[in-house]
Amino acid sequence: MTATSRSARLTRTAVALAALAALAACGGKERPKADLAASQVTTIGVNAYLWRAALETVSFAPLLQSDSNGGVIVTDWYANPRNPNERVKVTVSILDQDLRADAVRVAASRQVAQGGQWVDAPVQAATVQKLEDIILTKARQLRRQAIAG
């Protein structure tokens, strides 16, 4: 064995031992514990707390579509029994995996009965904002409950 090949072999051995030592340092018994209430807790495509809160919030109306991976919930038309001449349809979009105020967007359509037909009518911006606030408040409560155990 020549001096050059012996030197190369020693260098490779030293590198391999250093790599093994570095890997051994990673395998300690103390593992970080998962925070079950982290903002990105999800087994779906969007934040799980926002998703559950949105489903609970629009549960007054029949669901037309729900896609947990895409984060979209669409209700069918709903008429309040106290006001049968008016109906609403709600679409909720969860936009992020984080529990943030800008991660939820609500759109609503409203129709009123006129002459036996449904006619589009404006929706107050405060109504949409109120629905978003309800969803965010419920999502925060769900997260707090998860932390408390």
PDB file of C-alpha atoms in Angstrom:
ATOM      1  CA  MET A   1       0.000   0.000   0.000  1.00  0.00           C
ATOM      2  CA  THR A   2       1.459   3.349  -1.008  1.00  0.00           C
ATOM      3  CA  ALA A   3       1.609   6.363   1.237  1.00  0.00           C
ATOM      4  CA  THR A   4      -0.897   8.229  -0.951  1.00  0.00           C
ATOM      5  CA  SER A   5      -3.498   5.452  -0.838  1.00  0.00           C
ATOM      6  CA  ARG A   6      -2.973   5.022   2.923  1.00  0.00           C
ATOM      7  CA  SER A   7      -3.491   8.755   3.421  1.00  0.00           C
ATOM      8  CA  ALA A   8      -6.661   8.703   1.313  1.00  0.00           C
ATOM      9  CA  ARG A   9      -7.970   5.711   3.248  1.00  0.00           C
ATOM     10  CA  LEU A  10      -7.284   7.420   6.581  1.00  0.00           C
ATOM     11  CA  THR A  11      -9.039  10.564   5.357  1.00  0.00           C
ATOM     12  CA  ARG A  12     -12.137   8.585   4.282  1.00  0.00           C
ATOM     13  CA  THR A  13     -12.183   6.766   7.603  1.00  0.00           C
ATOM     14  CA  ALA A  14     -11.902  10.027   9.522  1.00  0.00           C
ATOM     15  CA  VAL A  15     -14.763  11.573   7.513  1.00  0.00           C
ATOM     16  CA  ALA A  16     -16.942   8.495   8.063  1.00  0.00           C
ATOM     17  CA  LEU A  17     -16.253   8.529  11.822  1.00  0.00           C
ATOM     18  CA  ALA A  18     -17.054  12.246  12.005  1.00  0.00           C
ATOM     19  CA  ALA A  19     -20.346  11.658  10.170  1.00  0.00           C
ATOM     20  CA  LEU A  20     -21.253   8.805  12.525  1.00  0.00           C
ATOM     21  CA  ALA A  21     -20.454  10.965  15.549  1.00  0.00           C
ATOM     22  CA  ALA A  22     -22.663  13.753  14.206  1.00  0.00           C
ATOM     23  CA  LEU A  23     -25.534  11.332  13.604  1.00  0.00           C
ATOM     24  CA  ALA A  24     -25.152   9.790  17.050  1.00  0.00           C
ATOM     25  CA  ALA A  25     -25.526  13.231  18.616  1.00  0.00           C
ATOM     26  CA  CYS A  26     -28.954  13.589  16.934  1.00  0.00           C
ATOM     27  CA  GLY A  27     -30.400  10.461  18.501  1.00  0.00           C
ATOM     28  CA  GLY A  28     -30.755  11.554  22.115  1.00  0.00           C
ATOM     29  CA  LYS A  29     -33.584  10.259  24.295  1.00  0.00           C
ATOM     30  CA  GLU A  30     -35.117  13.694  24.751  1.00  0.00           C
ATOM     31  CA  ARG A  31     -37.424  14.305  21.808  1.00  0.00           C
ATOM     32  CA  PRO A  32     -39.334  17.550  21.279  1.00  0.00           C
ATOM     33  CA  LYS A  33     -43.006  17.221  22.135  1.00  0.00           C
ATOM     34  CA  ALA A  34     -45.561  18.209  19.527  1.00  0.00           C
ATOM     35  CA  ASP A  35     -47.763  21.145  20.432  1.00  0.00           C
ATOM     36  CA  LEU A  36     -51.231  19.792  19.663  1.00  0.00           C
ATOM     37  CA  ALA A  37     -52.601  23.316  19.673  1.00  0.00           C
ATOM     38  CA  ALA A  38     -50.130  24.754  17.193  1.00  0.00           C
ATOM     39  CA  SER A  39     -51.572  27.018  14.552  1.00  0.00           C
ATOM     40  CA  GLN A  40     -50.861  24.526  11.795  1.00  0.00           C
ATOM     41  CA  VAL A  41     -52.492  21.437  13.328  1.00  0.00           C
ATOM     42  CA  THR A  42     -54.033  19.811  10.322  1.00  0.00           C
ATOM     43  CA  THR A  43     -54.618  16.489   8.668  1.00  0.00           C
ATOM     44  CA  ILE A  44     -56.448  18.328   5.926  1.00  0.00           C
ATOM     45  CA  GLY A  45     -55.325  21.005   3.508  1.00  0.00           C
ATOM     46  CA  VAL A  46     -56.263  23.938   5.749  1.00  0.00           C
ATOM     47  CA  ASN A  47     -56.208  24.921   9.409  1.00  0.00           C
ATOM     48  CA  ALA A  48     -58.299  22.348  11.274  1.00  0.00           C
ATOM     49  CA  TYR A  49     -59.605  24.832  13.864  1.00  0.00           C
ATOM     50  CA  LEU A  50     -60.824  27.248  11.189  1.00  0.00           C
ATOM     51  CA  TRP A  51     -62.370  24.374   9.244  1.00  0.00           C
ATOM     52  CA  ARG A  52     -64.335  23.030  12.220  1.00  0.00           C
ATOM     53  CA  ALA A  53     -65.389  26.520  13.276  1.00  0.00           C
ATOM     54  CA  ALA A  54     -66.594  27.339   9.763  1.00  0.00           C
ATOM     55  CA  LEU A  55     -68.616  24.120   9.550  1.00  0.00           C
ATOM     56  CA  GLU A  56     -70.232  24.854  12.924  1.00  0.00           C
ATOM     57  CA  THR A  57     -70.978  28.452  11.954  1.00  0.00           C
ATOM     58  CA  VAL A  58     -72.799  27.602   8.720  1.00  0.00           C
ATOM     59  CA  SER A  59     -74.500  24.502  10.134  1.00  0.00           C
ATOM     60  CA  PHE A  60     -77.833  26.372  10.081  1.00  0.00           C
ATOM     61  CA  ALA A  61     -77.967  25.858   6.305  1.00  0.00           C
ATOM     62  CA  PRO A  62     -77.751  22.652   4.254  1.00  0.00           C
ATOM     63  CA  LEU A  63     -74.298  22.041   2.769  1.00  0.00           C
ATOM     64  CA  LEU A  64     -74.034  22.029  -0.994  1.00  0.00           C
ATOM     65  CA  GLN A  65     -70.272  21.436  -1.155  1.00  0.00           C
ATOM     66  CA  SER A  66     -67.390  21.026   1.270  1.00  0.00           C
ATOM     67  CA  ASP A  67     -63.762  20.463   0.308  1.00  0.00           C
ATOM     68  CA  SER A  68     -61.401  20.211   3.270  1.00  0.00           C
ATOM     69  CA  ASN A  69     -58.300  20.048   1.068  1.00  0.00           C
ATOM     70  CA  GLY A  70     -59.227  23.171  -0.847  1.00  0.00           C
ATOM     71  CA  GLY A  71     -60.805  24.836   2.173  1.00  0.00           C
ATOM     72  CA  VAL A  72     -64.168  25.662   0.590  1.00  0.00           C
ATOM     73  CA  ILE A  73     -67.617  25.316   2.140  1.00  0.00           C
ATOM     74  CA  VAL A  74     -70.710  26.238   0.115  1.00  0.00           C
ATOM     75  CA  THR A  75     -74.202  26.154   1.582  1.00  0.00           C
ATOM     76  CA  ASP A  76     -77.412  25.743  -0.322  1.00  0.00           C
ATOM     77  CA  TRP A  77     -80.038  28.464  -0.171  1.00  0.00           C
ATOM     78  CA  TYR A  78     -81.435  28.911   3.333  1.00  0.00           C
ATOM     79  CA  ALA A  79     -84.653  30.720   4.220  1.00  0.00           C
ATOM     80  CA  ASN A  80     -85.266  31.615   7.838  1.00  0.00           C
ATOM     81  CA  PRO A  81     -88.712  30.271   8.841  1.00  0.00           C
ATOM     82  CA  ARG A  82     -89.477  33.675  10.397  1.00  0.00           C
ATOM     83  CA  ASN A  83     -88.758  35.428   7.106  1.00  0.00           C
ATOM     84  CA  PRO A  84     -89.635  33.035   4.231  1.00  0.00           C
ATOM     85  CA  ASN A  85     -89.495  35.820   1.617  1.00  0.00           C
ATOM     86  CA  GLU A  86     -85.719  36.083   1.948  1.00  0.00           C
ATOM     87  CA  ARG A  87     -82.982  33.476   1.488  1.00  0.00           C
ATOM     88  CA  VAL A  88     -79.190  33.426   1.747  1.00  0.00           C
ATOM     89  CA  LYS A  89     -76.360  31.317   0.427  1.00  0.00           C
ATOM     90  CA  VAL A  90     -72.916  31.372   2.074  1.00  0.00           C
ATOM     91  CA  THR A  91     -69.463  30.449   0.788  1.00  0.00           C
ATOM     92  CA  VAL A  92     -66.593  30.159   3.264  1.00  0.00           C
ATOM     93  CA  SER A  93     -63.002  29.917   2.073  1.00  0.00           C
ATOM     94  CA  ILE A  94     -60.166  28.941   4.395  1.00  0.00           C
ATOM     95  CA  LEU A  95     -57.067  30.399   2.789  1.00  0.00           C
ATOM     96  CA  ASP A  96     -54.186  29.240   4.977  1.00  0.00           C
ATOM     97  CA  GLN A  97     -52.951  26.575   7.371  1.00  0.00           C
ATOM     98  CA  ASP A  98     -52.321  29.205  10.042  1.00  0.00           C
ATOM     99  CA  LEU A  99     -54.985  30.396  12.460  1.00  0.00           C
ATOM    100  CA  ARG A 100     -54.978  34.038  11.398  1.00  0.00           C
ATOM    101  CA  ALA A 101     -57.641  36.663  10.844  1.00  0.00           C
ATOM    102  CA  ASP A 102     -56.869  36.908   7.133  1.00  0.00           C
ATOM    103  CA  ALA A 103     -57.055  33.124   6.661  1.00  0.00           C
ATOM    104  CA  VAL A 104     -60.840  33.070   6.375  1.00  0.00           C
ATOM    105  CA  ARG A 105     -63.068  34.758   3.804  1.00  0.00           C
ATOM    106  CA  VAL A 106     -66.849  34.693   3.694  1.00  0.00           C
ATOM    107  CA  ALA A 107     -69.026  35.574   0.721  1.00  0.00           C
ATOM    108  CA  ALA A 108     -72.800  35.690   0.912  1.00  0.00           C
ATOM    109  CA  SER A 109     -75.601  35.979  -1.614  1.00  0.00           C
ATOM    110  CA  ARG A 110     -79.088  37.128  -0.756  1.00  0.00           C
ATOM    111  CA  GLN A 111     -82.355  36.917  -2.639  1.00  0.00           C
ATOM    112  CA  VAL A 112     -85.831  38.225  -1.878  1.00  0.00           C
ATOM    113  CA  ALA A 113     -89.132  36.978  -3.239  1.00  0.00           C
ATOM    114  CA  GLN A 114     -90.861  39.434  -5.572  1.00  0.00           C
ATOM    115  CA  GLY A 115     -93.830  38.483  -7.695  1.00  0.00           C
ATOM    116  CA  GLY A 116     -93.277  34.767  -7.115  1.00  0.00           C
ATOM    117  CA  GLN A 117     -89.619  34.899  -8.241  1.00  0.00           C
ATOM    118  CA  TRP A 118     -86.343  35.191  -6.388  1.00  0.00           C
ATOM    119  CA  VAL A 119     -84.517  38.449  -7.091  1.00  0.00           C
ATOM    120  CA  ASP A 120     -80.929  39.183  -6.096  1.00  0.00           C
ATOM    121  CA  ALA A 121     -80.561  41.674  -3.275  1.00  0.00           C
ATOM    122  CA  PRO A 122     -77.499  43.268  -1.683  1.00  0.00           C
ATOM    123  CA  VAL A 123     -75.861  41.765   1.391  1.00  0.00           C
ATOM    124  CA  GLN A 124     -74.679  44.130   4.077  1.00  0.00           C
ATOM    125  CA  ALA A 125     -70.905  44.097   4.506  1.00  0.00           C
ATOM    126  CA  ALA A 126     -71.425  43.911   8.265  1.00  0.00           C
ATOM    127  CA  THR A 127     -73.166  40.537   7.835  1.00  0.00           C
ATOM    128  CA  VAL A 128     -70.156  39.001   6.095  1.00  0.00           C
ATOM    129  CA  GLN A 129     -67.787  40.554   8.644  1.00  0.00           C
ATOM    130  CA  LYS A 130     -69.884  39.190  11.514  1.00  0.00           C
ATOM    131  CA  LEU A 131     -69.735  35.652  10.077  1.00  0.00           C
ATOM    132  CA  GLU A 132     -65.945  35.901   9.733  1.00  0.00           C
ATOM    133  CA  ASP A 133     -65.687  37.113  13.343  1.00  0.00           C
ATOM    134  CA  ILE A 134     -67.840  34.227  14.588  1.00  0.00           C
ATOM    135  CA  ILE A 135     -65.672  31.695  12.738  1.00  0.00           C
ATOM    136  CA  LEU A 136     -62.445  33.199  14.103  1.00  0.00           C
ATOM    137  CA  THR A 137     -63.790  33.323  17.655  1.00  0.00           C
ATOM    138  CA  LYS A 138     -64.905  29.678  17.503  1.00  0.00           C
ATOM    139  CA  ALA A 139     -61.563  28.614  16.024  1.00  0.00           C
ATOM    140  CA  ARG A 140     -59.687  30.330  18.852  1.00  0.00           C
ATOM    141  CA  GLN A 141     -61.952  28.636  21.402  1.00  0.00           C
ATOM    142  CA  LEU A 142     -61.287  25.241  19.814  1.00  0.00           C
ATOM    143  CA  ARG A 143     -57.554  25.913  19.969  1.00  0.00           C
ATOM    144  CA  ARG A 144     -57.764  26.967  23.638  1.00  0.00           C
ATOM    145  CA  GLN A 145     -59.691  23.786  24.430  1.00  0.00           C
ATOM    146  CA  ALA A 146     -57.009  21.706  22.723  1.00  0.00           C
ATOM    147  CA  ILE A 147     -54.291  23.398  24.785  1.00  0.00           C
ATOM    148  CA  ALA A 148     -56.193  22.877  28.030  1.00  0.00           C
ATOM    149  CA  GLY A 149     -56.677  19.235  27.163  1.00  0.00           C
TER     150      GLY A 149
END
